[in-house]
XYZ file of C-alpha atoms in Angstrom:
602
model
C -2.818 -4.169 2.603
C -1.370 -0.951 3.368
C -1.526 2.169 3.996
C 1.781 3.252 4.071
C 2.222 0.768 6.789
C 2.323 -2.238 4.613
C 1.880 -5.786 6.863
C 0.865 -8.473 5.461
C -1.580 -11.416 7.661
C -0.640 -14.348 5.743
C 2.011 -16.793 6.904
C 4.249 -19.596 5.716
C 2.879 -22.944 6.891
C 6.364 -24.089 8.136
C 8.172 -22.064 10.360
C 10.661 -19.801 9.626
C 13.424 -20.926 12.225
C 12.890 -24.591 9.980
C 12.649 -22.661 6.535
C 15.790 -20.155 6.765
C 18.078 -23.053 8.305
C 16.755 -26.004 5.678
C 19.739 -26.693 3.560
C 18.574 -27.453 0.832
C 15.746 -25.403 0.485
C 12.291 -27.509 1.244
C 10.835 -26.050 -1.350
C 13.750 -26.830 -4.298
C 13.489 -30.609 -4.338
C 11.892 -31.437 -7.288
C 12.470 -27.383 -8.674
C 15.209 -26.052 -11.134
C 14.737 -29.351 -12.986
C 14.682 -28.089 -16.806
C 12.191 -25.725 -15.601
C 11.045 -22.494 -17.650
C 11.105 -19.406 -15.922
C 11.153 -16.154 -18.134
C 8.474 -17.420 -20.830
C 5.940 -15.536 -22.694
C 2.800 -17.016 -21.221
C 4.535 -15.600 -17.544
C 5.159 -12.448 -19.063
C 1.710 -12.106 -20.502
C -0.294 -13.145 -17.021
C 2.178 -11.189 -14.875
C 1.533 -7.981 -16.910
C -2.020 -8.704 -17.117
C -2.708 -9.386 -13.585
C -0.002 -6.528 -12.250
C -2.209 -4.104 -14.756
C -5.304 -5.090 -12.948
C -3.466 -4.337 -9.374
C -1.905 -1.011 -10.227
C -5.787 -0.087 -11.221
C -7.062 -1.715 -8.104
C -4.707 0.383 -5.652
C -5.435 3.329 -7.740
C -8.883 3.158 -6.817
C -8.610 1.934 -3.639
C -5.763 4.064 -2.290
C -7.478 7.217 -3.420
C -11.060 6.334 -1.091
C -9.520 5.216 1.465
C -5.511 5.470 2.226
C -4.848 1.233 1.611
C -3.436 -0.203 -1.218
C -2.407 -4.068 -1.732
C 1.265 -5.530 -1.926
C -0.398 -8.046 -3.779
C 2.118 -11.225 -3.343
C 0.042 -14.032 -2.212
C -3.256 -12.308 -4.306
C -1.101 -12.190 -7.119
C 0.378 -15.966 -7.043
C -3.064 -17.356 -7.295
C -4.553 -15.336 -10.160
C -0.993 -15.155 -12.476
C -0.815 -19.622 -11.714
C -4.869 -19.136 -12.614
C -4.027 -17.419 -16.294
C -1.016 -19.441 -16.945
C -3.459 -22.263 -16.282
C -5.679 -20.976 -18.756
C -3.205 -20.870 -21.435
C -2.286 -24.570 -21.357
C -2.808 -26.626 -24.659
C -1.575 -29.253 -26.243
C 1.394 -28.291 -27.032
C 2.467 -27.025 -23.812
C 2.735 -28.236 -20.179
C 1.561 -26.597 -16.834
C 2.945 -23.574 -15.163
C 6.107 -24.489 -13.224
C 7.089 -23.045 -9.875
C 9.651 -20.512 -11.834
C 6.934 -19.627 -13.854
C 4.821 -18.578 -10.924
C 7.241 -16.650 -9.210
C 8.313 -14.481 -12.077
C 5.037 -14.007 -13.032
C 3.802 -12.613 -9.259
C 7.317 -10.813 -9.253
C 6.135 -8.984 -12.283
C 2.773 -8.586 -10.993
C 3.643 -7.034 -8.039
C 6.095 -4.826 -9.421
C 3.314 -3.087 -11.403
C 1.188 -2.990 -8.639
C 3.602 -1.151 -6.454
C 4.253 1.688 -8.934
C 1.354 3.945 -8.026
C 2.965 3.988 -4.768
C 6.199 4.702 -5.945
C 4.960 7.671 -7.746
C 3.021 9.196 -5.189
C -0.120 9.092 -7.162
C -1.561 7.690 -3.473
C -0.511 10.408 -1.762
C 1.720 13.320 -3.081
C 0.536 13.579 -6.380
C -2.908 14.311 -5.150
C -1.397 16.307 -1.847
C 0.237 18.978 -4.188
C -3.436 18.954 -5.992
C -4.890 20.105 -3.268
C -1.920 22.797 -2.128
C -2.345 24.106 -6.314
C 0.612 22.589 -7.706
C -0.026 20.066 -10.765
C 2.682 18.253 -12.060
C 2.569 16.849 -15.882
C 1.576 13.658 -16.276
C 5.106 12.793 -18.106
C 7.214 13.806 -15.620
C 5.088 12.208 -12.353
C 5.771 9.025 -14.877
C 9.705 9.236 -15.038
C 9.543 10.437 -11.277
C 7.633 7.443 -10.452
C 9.646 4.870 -12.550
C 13.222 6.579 -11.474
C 12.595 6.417 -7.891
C 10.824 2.635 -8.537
C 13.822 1.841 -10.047
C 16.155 3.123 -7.095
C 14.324 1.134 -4.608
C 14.385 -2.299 -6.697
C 18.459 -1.811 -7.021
C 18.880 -0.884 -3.313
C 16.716 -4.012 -2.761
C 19.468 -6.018 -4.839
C 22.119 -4.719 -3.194
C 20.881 -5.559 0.068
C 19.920 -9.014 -1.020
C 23.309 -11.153 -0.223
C 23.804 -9.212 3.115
C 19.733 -9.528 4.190
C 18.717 -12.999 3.102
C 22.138 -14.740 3.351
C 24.105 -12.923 6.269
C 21.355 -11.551 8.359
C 18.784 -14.414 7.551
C 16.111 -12.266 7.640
C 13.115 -13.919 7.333
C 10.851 -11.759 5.106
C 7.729 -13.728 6.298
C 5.684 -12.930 2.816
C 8.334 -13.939 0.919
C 8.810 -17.422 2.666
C 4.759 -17.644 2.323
C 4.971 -16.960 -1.408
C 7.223 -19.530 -1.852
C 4.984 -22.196 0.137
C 1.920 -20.801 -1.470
C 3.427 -21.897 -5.337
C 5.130 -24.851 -4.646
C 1.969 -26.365 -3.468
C 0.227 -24.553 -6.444
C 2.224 -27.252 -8.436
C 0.436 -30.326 -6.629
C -3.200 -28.653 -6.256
C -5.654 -29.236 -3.817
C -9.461 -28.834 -3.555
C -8.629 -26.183 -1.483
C -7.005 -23.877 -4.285
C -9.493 -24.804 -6.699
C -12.036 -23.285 -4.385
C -10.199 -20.592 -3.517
C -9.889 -19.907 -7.032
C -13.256 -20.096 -7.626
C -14.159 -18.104 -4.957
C -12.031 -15.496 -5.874
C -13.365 -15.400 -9.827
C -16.751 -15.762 -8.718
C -17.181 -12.604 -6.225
C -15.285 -10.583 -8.269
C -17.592 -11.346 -11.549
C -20.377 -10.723 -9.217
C -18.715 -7.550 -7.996
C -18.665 -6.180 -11.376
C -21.971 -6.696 -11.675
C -23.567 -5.174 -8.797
C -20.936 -2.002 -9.217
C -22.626 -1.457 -12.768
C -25.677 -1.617 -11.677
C -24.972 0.615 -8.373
C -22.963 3.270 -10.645
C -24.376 3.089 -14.065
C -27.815 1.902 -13.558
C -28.796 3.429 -10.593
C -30.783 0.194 -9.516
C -29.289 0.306 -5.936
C -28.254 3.165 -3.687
C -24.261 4.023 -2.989
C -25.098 4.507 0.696
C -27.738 4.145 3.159
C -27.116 6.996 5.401
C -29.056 6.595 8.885
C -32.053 8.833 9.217
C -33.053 11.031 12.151
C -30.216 13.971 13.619
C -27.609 13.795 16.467
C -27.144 16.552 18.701
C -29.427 18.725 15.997
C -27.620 17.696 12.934
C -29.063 15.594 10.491
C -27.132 12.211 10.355
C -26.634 12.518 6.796
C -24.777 15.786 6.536
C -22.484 14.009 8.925
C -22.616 11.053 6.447
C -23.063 8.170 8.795
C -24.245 5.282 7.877
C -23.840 1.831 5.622
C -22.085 2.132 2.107
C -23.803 -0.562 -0.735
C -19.769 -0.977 -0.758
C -18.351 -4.498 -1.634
C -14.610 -2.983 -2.270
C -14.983 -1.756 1.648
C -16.224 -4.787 2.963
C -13.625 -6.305 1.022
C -11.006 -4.028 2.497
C -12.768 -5.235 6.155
C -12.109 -8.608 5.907
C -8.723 -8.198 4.698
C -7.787 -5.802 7.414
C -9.035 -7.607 10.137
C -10.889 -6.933 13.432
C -8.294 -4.681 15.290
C -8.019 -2.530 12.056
C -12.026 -2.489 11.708
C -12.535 -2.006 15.353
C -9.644 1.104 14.755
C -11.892 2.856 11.918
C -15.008 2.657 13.486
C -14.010 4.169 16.998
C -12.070 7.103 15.261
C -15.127 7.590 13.172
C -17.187 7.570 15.823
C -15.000 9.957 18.090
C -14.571 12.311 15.011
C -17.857 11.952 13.268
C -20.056 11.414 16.293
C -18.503 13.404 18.229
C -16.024 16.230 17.462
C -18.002 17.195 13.786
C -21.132 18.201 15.762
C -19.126 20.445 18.330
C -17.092 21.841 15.265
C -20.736 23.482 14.272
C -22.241 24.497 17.394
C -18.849 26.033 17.836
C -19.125 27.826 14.709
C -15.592 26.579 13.693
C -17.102 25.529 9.982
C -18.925 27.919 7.831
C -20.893 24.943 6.923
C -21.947 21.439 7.588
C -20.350 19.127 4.442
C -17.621 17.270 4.677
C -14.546 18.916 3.149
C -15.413 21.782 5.391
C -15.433 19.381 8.574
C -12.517 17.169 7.207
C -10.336 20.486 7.257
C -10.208 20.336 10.490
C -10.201 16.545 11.680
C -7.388 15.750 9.203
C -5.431 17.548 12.509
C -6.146 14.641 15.033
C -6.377 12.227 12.812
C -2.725 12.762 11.869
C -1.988 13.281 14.943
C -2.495 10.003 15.717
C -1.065 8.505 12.895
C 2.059 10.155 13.404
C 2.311 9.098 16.792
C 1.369 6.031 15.853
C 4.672 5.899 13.447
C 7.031 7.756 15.379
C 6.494 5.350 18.410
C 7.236 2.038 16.437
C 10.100 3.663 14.838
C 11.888 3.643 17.899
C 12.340 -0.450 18.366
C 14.202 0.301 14.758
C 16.961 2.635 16.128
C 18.813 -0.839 17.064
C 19.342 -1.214 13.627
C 20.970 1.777 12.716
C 24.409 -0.212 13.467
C 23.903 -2.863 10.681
C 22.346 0.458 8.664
C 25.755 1.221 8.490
C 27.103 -2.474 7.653
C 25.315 -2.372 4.723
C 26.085 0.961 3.101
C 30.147 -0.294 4.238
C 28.952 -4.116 2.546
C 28.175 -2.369 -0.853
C 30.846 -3.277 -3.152
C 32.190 -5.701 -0.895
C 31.828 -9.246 -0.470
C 30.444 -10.750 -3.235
C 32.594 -13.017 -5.555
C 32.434 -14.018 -9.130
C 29.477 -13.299 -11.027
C 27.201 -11.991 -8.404
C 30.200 -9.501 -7.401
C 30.390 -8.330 -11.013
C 26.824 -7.795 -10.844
C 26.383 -6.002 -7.669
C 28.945 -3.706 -8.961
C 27.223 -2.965 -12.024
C 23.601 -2.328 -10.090
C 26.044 -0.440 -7.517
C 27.183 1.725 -10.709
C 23.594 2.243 -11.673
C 22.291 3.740 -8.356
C 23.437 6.958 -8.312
C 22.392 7.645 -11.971
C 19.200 6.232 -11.599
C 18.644 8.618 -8.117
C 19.847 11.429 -10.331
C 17.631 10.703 -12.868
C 14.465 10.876 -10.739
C 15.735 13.977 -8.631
C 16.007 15.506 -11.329
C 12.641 14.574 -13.002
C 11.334 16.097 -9.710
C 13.054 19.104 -9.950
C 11.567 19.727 -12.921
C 8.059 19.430 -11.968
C 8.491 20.962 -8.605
C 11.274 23.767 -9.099
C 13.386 21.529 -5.931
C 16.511 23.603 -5.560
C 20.095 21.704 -6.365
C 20.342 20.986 -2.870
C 17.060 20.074 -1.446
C 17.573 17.232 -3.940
C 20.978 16.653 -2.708
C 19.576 16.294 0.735
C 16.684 13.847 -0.605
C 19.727 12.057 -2.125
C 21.181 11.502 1.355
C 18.050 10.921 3.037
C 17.383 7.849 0.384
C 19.771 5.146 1.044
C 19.732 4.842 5.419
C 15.712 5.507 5.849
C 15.331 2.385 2.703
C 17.631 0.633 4.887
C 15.697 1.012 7.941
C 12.362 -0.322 5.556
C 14.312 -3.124 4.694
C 15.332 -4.168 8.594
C 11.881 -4.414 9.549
C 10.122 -5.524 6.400
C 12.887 -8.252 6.768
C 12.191 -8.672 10.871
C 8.635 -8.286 10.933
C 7.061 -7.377 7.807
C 5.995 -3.699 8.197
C 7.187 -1.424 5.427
C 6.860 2.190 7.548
C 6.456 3.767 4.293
C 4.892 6.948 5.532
C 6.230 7.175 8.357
C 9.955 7.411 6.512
C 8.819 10.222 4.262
C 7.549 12.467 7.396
C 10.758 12.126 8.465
C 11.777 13.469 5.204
C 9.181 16.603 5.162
C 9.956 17.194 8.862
C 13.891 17.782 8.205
C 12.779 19.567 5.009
C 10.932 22.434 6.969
C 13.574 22.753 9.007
C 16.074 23.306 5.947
C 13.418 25.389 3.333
C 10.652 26.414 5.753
C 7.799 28.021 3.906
C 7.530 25.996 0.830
C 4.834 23.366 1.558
C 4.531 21.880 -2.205
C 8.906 21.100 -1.695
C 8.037 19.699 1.319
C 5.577 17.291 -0.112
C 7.850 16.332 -3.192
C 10.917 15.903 -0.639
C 8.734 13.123 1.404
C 7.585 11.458 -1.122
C 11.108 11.128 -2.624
C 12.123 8.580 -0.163
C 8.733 6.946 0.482
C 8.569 6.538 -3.633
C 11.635 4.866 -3.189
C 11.198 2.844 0.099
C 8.073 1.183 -1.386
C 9.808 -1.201 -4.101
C 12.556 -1.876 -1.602
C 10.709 -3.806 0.355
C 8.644 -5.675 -1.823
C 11.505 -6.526 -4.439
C 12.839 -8.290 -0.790
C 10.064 -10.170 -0.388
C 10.173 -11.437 -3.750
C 13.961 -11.986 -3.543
C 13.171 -14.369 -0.531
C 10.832 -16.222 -2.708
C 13.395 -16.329 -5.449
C 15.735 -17.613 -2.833
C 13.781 -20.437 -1.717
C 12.857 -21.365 -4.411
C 16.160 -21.527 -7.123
C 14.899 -18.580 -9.188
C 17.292 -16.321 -10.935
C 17.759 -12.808 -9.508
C 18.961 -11.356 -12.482
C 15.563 -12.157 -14.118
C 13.788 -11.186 -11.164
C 15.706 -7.943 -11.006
C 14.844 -7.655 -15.054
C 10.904 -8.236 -14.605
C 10.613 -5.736 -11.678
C 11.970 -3.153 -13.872
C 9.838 -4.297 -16.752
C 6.899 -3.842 -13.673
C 7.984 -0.270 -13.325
C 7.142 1.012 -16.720
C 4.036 -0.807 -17.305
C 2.537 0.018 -13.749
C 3.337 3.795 -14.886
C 1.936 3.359 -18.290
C -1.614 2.101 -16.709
C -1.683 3.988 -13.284
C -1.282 7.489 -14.865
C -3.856 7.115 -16.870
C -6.163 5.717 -14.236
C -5.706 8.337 -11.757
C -6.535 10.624 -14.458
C -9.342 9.151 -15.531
C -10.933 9.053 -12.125
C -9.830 12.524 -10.551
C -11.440 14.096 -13.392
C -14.736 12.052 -12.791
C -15.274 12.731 -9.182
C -12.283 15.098 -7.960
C -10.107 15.445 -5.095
C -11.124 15.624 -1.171
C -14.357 14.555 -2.439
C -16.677 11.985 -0.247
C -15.887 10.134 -3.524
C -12.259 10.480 -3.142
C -11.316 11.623 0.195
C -7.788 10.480 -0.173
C -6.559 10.236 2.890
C -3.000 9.790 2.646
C -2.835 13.192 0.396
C -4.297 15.343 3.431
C -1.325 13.388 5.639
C 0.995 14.818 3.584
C -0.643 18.055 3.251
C -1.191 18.656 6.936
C 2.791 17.354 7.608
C 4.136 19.928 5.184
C 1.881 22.953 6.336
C 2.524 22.420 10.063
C 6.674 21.748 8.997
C 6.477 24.682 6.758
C 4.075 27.101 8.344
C 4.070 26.035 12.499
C 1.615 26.750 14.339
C 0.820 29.939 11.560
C -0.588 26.773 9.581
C -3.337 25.784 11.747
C -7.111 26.332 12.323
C -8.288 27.380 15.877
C -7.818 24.730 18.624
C -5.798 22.213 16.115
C -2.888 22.662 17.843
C -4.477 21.250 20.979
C -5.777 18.234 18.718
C -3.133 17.802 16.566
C -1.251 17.436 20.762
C -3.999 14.979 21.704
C -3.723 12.793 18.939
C -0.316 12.148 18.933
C -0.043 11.610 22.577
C -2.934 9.310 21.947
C -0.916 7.763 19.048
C 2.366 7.209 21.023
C 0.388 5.712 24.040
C -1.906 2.892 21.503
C 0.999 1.991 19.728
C 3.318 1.136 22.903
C 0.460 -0.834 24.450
C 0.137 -2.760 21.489
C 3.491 -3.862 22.090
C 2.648 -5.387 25.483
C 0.437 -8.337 26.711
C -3.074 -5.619 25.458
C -2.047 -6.006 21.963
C -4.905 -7.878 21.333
C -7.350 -5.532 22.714
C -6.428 -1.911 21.805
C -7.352 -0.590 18.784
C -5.347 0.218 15.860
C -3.805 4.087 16.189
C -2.924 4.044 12.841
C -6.616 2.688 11.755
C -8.102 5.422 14.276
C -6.337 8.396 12.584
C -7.865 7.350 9.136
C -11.313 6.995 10.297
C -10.954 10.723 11.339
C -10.349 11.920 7.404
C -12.942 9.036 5.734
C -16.428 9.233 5.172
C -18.004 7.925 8.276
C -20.034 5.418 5.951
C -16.620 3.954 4.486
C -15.237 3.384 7.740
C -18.683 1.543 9.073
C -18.408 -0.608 6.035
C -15.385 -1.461 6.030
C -15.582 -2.824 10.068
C -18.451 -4.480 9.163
C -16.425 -6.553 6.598
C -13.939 -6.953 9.137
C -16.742 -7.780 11.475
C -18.451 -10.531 9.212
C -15.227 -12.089 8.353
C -14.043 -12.850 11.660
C -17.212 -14.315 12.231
C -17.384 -16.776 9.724
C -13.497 -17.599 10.655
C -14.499 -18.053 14.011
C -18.233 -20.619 13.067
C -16.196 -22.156 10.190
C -12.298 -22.265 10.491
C -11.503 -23.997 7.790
C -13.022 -21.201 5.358
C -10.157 -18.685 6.347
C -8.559 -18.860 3.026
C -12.093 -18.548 1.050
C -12.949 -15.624 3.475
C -9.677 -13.986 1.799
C -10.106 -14.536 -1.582
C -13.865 -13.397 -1.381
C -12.528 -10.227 -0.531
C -9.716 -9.662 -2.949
C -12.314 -10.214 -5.602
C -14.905 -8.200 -4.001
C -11.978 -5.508 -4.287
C -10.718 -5.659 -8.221
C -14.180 -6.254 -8.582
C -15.421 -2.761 -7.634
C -12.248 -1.271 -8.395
C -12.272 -2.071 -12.040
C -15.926 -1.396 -12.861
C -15.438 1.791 -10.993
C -12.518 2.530 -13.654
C -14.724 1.670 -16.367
C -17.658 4.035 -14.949
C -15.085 7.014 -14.538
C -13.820 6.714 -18.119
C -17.312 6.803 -19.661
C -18.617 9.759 -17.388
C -15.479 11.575 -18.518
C -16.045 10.876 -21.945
C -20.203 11.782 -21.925
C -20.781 8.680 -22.904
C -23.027 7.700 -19.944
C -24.432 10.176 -17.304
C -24.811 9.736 -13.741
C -27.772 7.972 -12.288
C -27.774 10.465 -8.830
């Protein structure tokens, strides 16, 4: 799950002293026998399945900020199809099979981050600035593309040299070579998976096209002389945000609910006794929350980025390693990737240019910027499997303002340049790992991610379209969350303090002291009990009903971990159907309401 912070919950079942230092690999014993690996049927599910994930964090990473890296989700459904598609004639998915086919899969997936149509895209909506569809496509699959050859690059020196472990990748690799012997287990996980999200679909038509059940149940009554629904608080009729609850897990919940709470609850109602909001709806009041709430976020970011700046030295090993090392084959094709960086970084500078109008040498300076901050992703995906995403293309806008001050739309295009980029890195690592472990061939993986890149464009453009025309942008339908980050990040870098409403500056101060102090203390023996900065700082820009629904997943989840323990897994998958579930009905809904085809039951 992510939102720009990708982690990921799941973990190998061996440890990862025992897996990195196995020689062979435990999980290549009875692998690389005559196996297939780059076969039709893997081609077919992987596309299939990645399709269904692009539209899934689409959906989901326009309402609320997260979007998921999809490895482990994406194992079980591509083994699933490939399952499906056994006859006769052929025999059961292997292990190879598996992992190209989730390598594919979440290559698709990955590209609406990569493009920015999370964040960015929709940021430079709001600021005026709308890009063509064609060239947010060859932005999104150039800089895709940069980030899954960086990630080859770095593969001999990070997985072989370094030993990073990469603790999604070592968990994909457990997760499909016991796929090969099943288990009641991943039958029922399967089943449970299929089965909510089938369910899902259903209850989402209903809710959206048949009007037989409400969206939300907002709480009646007022607070502090406001009526609690033009503050929007209460329960969404939400199974994609209770999903998102149990997947993000109590301290994220708990994180969402007390910044909605604060904000909501508390700072909305003295916004409009104030008179600080012409009137009470929520893109009025979000105007001025987004302040805090970024605050806090940023704080949040800046503050873990600084265990990171020990590995600035082996930053520099790497960029010195490129080019060197390698023998034989893999040295001829390192150099060839090597060749096809710069081109390829070129290509999708310049694709932004176009769109944007970026000057010659703000792109040069993205160009610099791209290489050392993917690098620093790709240390601590590797060391302890947080992508800082966002927090690598502030960086980006804040050194932009500095250089082109007053340009807000260049300073949202110049972050997402390296965050588009730093997204694949990552995850092509993790899948690289898997690879690793278990005997796959990284030429085919590199081949398939690529493949991943133009298909996730070809399906997330048109979903983003489809369902920005249906409800809009900044709406309590979409409040995207991660767009007003970057749009309050390149207003205060390119305006200062010019840029902000009345008192923001004071909250914008709060919040990110409150943001450095969270995220430190997580770091100590109270990690445990604080709650999430990062979480906090979003429930200040949702809908207070999304972030009560989603804790309330989080809530119910832990509770059936904690009565049943052995459900954990099941408690998972319920979710990530509950998710696609929503998320594709919700497509389907969108593309009929834009065509007239259907009209809205509210």
């Amino acid at each position: 799950m992510s939102k720009g912070w990708v982690s990921h919950s799941e973990e190998a079942s061996a440890p990862v002293s025992e897996v990195l230092t196995a020689a062979p690999s435990p999980f290549t014993s009875a692998l690389r026998v005559n196996q297939a690996e780059l076969t039709t049927r893997a081609l077919l599910s992987g596309g299939t399945i990645g399709a269904l994930l692009a539209i899934t964090n689409v959906h989901m990473g326009l309402k609320t900020g997260m979007w998921e890296t999809g490895s482990i989700v994406a194992t079980l459904l591509t083994f699933s199809c490939m399952s499906t598609l056994v006859s006769r004639r052929s025999n059961a998915p292997t292990a190879l099979e598996t992992h190209l086919a989730q390598t594919l899969a979440v290559s698709v997936g990955a590209l609406p981050s990569a493009a920015g149509l999370l964040g960015a895209i929709p940021a430079l909506a709001l600021l005026g600035v709308r890009p063509s569809g064609g060239w947010v496509a060859l932005w999104g699959v150039g800089l895709g593309t940069l980030g899954v050859l960086i990630a080859y690059l770095l593969r001999r020196r990070l997985l072989e040299h370094e030993r990073l472990p990469f603790p999604t990748g070592i968990a994909t690799a457990e997760l499909i070579s016991t796929l090969n012997t099943p288990t009641p287990t991943h039958r029922g996980r399967a089943r449970a998976l299929w089965g909510t999200g089938l369910g899902t679909m259903l209850f989402t038509w209903l809710r959206d096209a048949g009007g037989v059940f409400p969206s939300v149940w907002l709480l009646p009554g007022q607070w502090r002389g406001i009526p609690l629904e033009k503050l929007l608080l209460g329960v969404g009729w939400n199974p994609m945000m209770l999903g998102i609850g149990m997947m993000l897990g109590v301290q994220g919940g708990l994180g969402l609910l007390l910044g909605t709470l604060v904000a909501w609850g508390g700072l909305a109602p003295w916004l409009v006794h104030e008179g600080r909001v012409n009137q009470v709806e929520f893109r009025a009041l979000v105007a001025w929350l987004t302040w805090p709430g970024v605050g806090l976020m940023v704080g949040a970011a800046i503050s873990s980025l600084v265990p990171l700046v020990s590995t600035l030295p082996k930053v520099l090993g790497d960029v010195w390693w490129l080019g060197r090392g390698a023998v034989g084959w893999e040295a001829t094709a390192a150099q060839r990737v090597g060749r096809a960086v710069l081109p390829t970084a070129l290509l999708a500078l310049v694709a932004g240019g176009l769109a944007l109008g970026m000057h010659p040498l703000q792109l040069l300076l993205s160009l610099l910027l791209v290489l050392p901050l993917c690098l620093v992703c790709a240390h601590s995906a590797g060391q302890t499997d947080i992508h800082p995403i966002s927090p690598m293309g502030q960086l980006t806008q804040v050194a932009f303002g500095l250089v082109s001050p007053g340009q807000a739309a260049l300073n949202v295009a110049a972050g997402s340049v390296v965050s588009g980029a730093a997204a694949p890195t990552g995850l092509s690592l993790c899948s690289l790992q898997a690879g690793r472990l278990l005997g796959a061939t990284p030429s085919r993986q590199l081949l398939v991610q690529l493949l991943g890149l133009v298909l996730g464009a070809a399906v997330s453009l048109p979903a983003y379209s489809l369902l920005v025309t249906a409800h809009g942008l900044g709406t309590p339908e979409l409040p995207v969350p991660t767009a007003h980050q970057f749009k309050t990040v390149a207003e205060f870098a390119s305006k200062g303090l010019d840029g902000l409403p009345p008192r923001a500056l004071l909250a914008l101060g709060l919040g990110f002291g409150t943001g450095v102090l969270l995220s430190m203390a997580t770091r100590g023996r109270l990690a445990r009990l604080l709650p999430s900065a990062t979480a906090m700082g979003v429930g200040f820009i949702l809908p207070a009903h999304y972030a009560v629904t989603i804790a309330l997943g989080a809530f119910l989840a832990a509770g059936v971990r904690r009565r049943w323990p052995t459900t954990s897994s099941h408690v998972q998958a319920v979710g990530t159907g509950a998710i696609m579930g929503e998320s594709l009905v919700g497509l389907l809904v969108a593309a009929l309401l834009a065509l007239g085809l259907i009209s809205s039951p509210g």
